[in-house]
Coordinates of C-alpha atoms in Angstrom, one line a residue:
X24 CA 102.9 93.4 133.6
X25 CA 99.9 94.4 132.1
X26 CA 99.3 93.2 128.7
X27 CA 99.0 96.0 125.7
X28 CA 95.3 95.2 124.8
X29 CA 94.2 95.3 128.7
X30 CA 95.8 98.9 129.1
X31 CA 95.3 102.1 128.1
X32 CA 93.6 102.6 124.5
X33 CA 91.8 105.8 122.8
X34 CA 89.6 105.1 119.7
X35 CA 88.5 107.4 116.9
X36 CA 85.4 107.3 114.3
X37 CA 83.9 109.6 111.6
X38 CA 80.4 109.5 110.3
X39 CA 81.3 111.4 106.7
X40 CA 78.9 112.7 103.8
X41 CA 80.4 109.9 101.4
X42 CA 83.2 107.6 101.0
X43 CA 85.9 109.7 98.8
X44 CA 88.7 111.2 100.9
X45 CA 89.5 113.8 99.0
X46 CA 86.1 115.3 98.5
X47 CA 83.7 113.8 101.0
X48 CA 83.5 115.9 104.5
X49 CA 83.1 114.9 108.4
X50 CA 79.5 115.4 110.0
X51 CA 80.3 113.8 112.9
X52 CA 83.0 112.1 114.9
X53 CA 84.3 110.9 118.3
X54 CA 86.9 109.8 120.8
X55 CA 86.6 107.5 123.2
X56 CA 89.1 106.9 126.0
X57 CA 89.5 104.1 128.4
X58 CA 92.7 103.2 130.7
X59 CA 92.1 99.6 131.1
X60 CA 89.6 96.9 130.2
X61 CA 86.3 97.1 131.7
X62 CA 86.9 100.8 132.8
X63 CA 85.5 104.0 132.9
X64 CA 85.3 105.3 129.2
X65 CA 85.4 108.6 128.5
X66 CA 84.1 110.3 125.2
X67 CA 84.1 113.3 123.3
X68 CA 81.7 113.7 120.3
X69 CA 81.6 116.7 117.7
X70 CA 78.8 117.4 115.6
X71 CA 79.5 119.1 112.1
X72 CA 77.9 121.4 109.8
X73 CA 79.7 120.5 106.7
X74 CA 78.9 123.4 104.4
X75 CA 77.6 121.3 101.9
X76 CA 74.3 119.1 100.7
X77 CA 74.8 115.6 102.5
X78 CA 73.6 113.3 100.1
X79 CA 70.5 110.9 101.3
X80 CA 72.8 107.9 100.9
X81 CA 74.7 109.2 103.4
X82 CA 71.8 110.4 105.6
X83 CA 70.4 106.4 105.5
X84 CA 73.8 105.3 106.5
X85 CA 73.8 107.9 109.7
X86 CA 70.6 109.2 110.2
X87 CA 72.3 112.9 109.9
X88 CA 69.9 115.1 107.7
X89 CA 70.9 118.4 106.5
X90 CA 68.2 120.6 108.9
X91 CA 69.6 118.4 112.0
X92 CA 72.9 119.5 111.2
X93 CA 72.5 123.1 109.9
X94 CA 70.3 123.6 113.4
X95 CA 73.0 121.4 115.7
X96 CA 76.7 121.3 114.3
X97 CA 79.2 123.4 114.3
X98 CA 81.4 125.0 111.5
X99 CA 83.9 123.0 110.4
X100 CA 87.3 124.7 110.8
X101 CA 87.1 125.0 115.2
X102 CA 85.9 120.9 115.4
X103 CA 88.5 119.7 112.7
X104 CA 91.4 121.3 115.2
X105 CA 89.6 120.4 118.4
X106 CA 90.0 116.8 116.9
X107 CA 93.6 117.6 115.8
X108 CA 94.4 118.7 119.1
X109 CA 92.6 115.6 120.9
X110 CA 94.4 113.1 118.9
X111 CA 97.6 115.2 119.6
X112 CA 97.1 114.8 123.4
X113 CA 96.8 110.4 122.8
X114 CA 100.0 110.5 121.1
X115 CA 101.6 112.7 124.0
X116 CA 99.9 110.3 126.4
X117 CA 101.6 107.5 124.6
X118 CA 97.8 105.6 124.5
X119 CA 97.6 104.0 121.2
X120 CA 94.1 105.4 119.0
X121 CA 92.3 102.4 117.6
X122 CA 91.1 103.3 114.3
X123 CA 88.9 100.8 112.3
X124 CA 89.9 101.4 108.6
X125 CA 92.4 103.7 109.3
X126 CA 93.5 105.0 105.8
X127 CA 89.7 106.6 105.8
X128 CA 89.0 108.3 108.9
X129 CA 92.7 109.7 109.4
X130 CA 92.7 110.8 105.7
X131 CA 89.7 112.4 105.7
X132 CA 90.7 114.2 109.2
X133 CA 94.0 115.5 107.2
X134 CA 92.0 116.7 104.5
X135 CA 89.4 118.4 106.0
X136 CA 92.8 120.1 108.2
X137 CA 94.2 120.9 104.9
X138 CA 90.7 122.7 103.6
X139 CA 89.5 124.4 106.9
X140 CA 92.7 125.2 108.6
X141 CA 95.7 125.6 105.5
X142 CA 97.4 122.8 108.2
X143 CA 97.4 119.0 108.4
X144 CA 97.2 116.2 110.6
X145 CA 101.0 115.7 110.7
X146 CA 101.6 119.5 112.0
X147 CA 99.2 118.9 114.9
X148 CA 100.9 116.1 115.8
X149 CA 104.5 117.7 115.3
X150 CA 105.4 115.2 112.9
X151 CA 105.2 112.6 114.9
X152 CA 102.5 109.4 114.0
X153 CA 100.2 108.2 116.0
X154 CA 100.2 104.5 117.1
X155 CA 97.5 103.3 115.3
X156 CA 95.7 99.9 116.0
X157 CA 93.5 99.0 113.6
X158 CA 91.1 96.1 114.0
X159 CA 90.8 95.4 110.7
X160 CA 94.4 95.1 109.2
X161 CA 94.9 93.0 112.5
X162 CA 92.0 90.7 112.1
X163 CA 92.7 90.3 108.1
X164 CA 96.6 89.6 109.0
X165 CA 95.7 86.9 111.9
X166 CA 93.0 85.1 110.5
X167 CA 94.0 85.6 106.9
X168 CA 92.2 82.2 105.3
X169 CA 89.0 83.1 106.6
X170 CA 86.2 83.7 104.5
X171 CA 83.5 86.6 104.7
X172 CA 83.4 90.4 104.7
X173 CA 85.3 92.4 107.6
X174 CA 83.1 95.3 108.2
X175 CA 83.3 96.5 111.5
X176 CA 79.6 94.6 111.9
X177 CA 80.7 91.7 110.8
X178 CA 84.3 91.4 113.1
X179 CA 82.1 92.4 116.4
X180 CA 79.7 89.4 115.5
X181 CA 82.5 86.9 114.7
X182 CA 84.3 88.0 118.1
X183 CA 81.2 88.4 120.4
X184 CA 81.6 92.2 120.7
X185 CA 78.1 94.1 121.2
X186 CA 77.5 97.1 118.7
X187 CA 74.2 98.9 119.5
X188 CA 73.9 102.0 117.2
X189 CA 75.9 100.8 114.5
X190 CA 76.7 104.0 111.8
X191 CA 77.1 106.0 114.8
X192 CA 80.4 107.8 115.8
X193 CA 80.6 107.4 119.7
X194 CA 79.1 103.3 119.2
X195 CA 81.5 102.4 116.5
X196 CA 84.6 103.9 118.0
X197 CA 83.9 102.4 121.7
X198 CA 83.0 99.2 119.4
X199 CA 86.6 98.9 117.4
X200 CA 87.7 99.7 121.0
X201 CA 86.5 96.6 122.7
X202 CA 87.0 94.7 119.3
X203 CA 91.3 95.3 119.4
X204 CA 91.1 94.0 123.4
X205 CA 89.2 90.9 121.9
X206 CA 91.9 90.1 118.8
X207 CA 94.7 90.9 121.3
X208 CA 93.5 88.1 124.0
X209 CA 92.1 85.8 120.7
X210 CA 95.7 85.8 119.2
X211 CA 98.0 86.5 122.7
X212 CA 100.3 84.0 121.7
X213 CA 101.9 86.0 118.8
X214 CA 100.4 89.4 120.1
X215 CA 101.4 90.1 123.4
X216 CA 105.3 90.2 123.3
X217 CA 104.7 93.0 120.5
X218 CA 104.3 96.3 121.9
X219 CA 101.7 99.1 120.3
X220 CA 104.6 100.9 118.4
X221 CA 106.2 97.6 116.7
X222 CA 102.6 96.8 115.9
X223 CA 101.9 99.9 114.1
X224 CA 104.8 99.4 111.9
X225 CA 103.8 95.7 111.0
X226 CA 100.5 97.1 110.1
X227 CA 101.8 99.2 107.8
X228 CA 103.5 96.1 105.8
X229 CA 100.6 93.7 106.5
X230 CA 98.0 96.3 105.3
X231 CA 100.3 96.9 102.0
X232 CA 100.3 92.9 101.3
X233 CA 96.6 92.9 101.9
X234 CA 96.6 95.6 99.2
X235 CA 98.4 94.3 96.6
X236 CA 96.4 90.9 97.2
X237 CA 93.1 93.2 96.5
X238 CA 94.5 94.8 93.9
X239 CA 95.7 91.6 91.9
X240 CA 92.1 90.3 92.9
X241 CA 90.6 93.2 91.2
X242 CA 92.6 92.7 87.9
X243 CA 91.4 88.6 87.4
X244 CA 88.0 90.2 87.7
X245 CA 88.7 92.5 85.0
X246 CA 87.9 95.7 88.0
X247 CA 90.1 98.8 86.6
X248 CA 90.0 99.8 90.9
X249 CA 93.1 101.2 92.3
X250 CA 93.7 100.0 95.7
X251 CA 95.8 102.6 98.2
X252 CA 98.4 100.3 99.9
X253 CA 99.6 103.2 102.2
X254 CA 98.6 103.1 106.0
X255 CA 97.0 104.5 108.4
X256 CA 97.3 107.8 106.2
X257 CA 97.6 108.2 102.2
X258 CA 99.4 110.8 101.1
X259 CA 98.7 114.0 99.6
X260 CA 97.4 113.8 95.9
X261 CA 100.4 116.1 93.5
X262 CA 98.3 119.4 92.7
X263 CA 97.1 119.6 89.2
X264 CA 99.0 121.1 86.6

């Protein structure tokens, strides 16, 4: 039987004008799609025109200017449901979507749903979740006491995983991509009896320990910085009053 991280896998990645959910908006993203290790990958990249200024922090991050995406990328509203839909067809597949950092991109995605298309990322999916994998959460759960930041840079050098064109969409999804195959045969012992679906629920208790350990980390450093414990999506913020 073929082992869960030698099979099928999809993976998803945003390049974003910043780092707030709520507010911040997708330039760019991409799937990638592969049915076994070492196989043919298939992708699918959008460019976006936002409809608003992206900041030059951003643009060092990405490389995406303003001109280049006024001139190249689309309008928001088509691409966010094209990328609505192609997740949709994963989860219908039954191929779990790696997602590096999930709470961000599949946020965002739901947001940007929710402003361009009065819809969200739940109703394209018909209320059904995804199976997300999500290299981090793994990687911070099975290798908990070591030191060191986890950025997706970071995991592919400690796990031998090449990243050329890091900060872009189609590079860092087929990156996390690879990275999930290499944690899966790293920790097979306590990996491969699980399947995708009871992994996605221990993530979702994993990442909320790993949050409440950040948070309490943040308060003996005196850092008034709320830390989201939900995963792989936060939930709606109440409308003001």
């Amino acid at each position: 039987m073929t082992r869960w991280y030698e099979g099928p896998l999809a993976a998803f990645d945003t390049e974003t004008t910043g780092v707030d959910v709520e507010q911040d908006r997708i330039v760019s993203a991409a799937l990638i799609v592969q049915e076994c290790a070492g196989g043919r990958i298939r992708s699918t990249r959008w460019l976006v025109n936002p409809g608003i200024p992206v900041p030059p922090g951003a643009t060092e991050v990405h490389g995406l200017t303003d001109e280049h995406l006024q001139r190249n990328g689309r309008w928001p509203a088509p691409v966010v449901e094209e990328i609505a839909r192609a997740l949709g067809e994963q989860q219908m597949a039954g191929r779990p979507v790696v997602v590096m950092n999930a709470p961000f991109d599949l946020t965002l995605l739901d947001r940007e749903l929710r402003r361009h298309r009065a819809s969200s990322l739940a109703r394209y999916l018909d209320n059904r979740p995804l199976t997300v994998l999500d290299p981090r959460v793994l990687d911070k759960h099975l290798d908990r006491y070591r030191k060191g930041r986890r950025t997706l840079t970071d995991l592919c050098a400690h796990y031998g995983i090449e990243l050329e064109g890091a900060h872009d969409a189609g590079a860092d999804a087929l990156a996390s991509l690879e990275l999930v195959r290499a944690v899966g045969r790293r920790f097979a012992g306590r990996l491969e009896r699980l399947t995708p679906a009871e992994l996605h629920t221990l993530q979702q208790v994993w990442h909320a320990a790993q949050a409440r350990g950040l948070q309490a980390w943040f308060a003996r450093q005196g850092t008034p910085e709320p830390v989201d414990p939900h995963w792989p999506l936060r939930p709606e913020l109440p409308a003001a009053a």
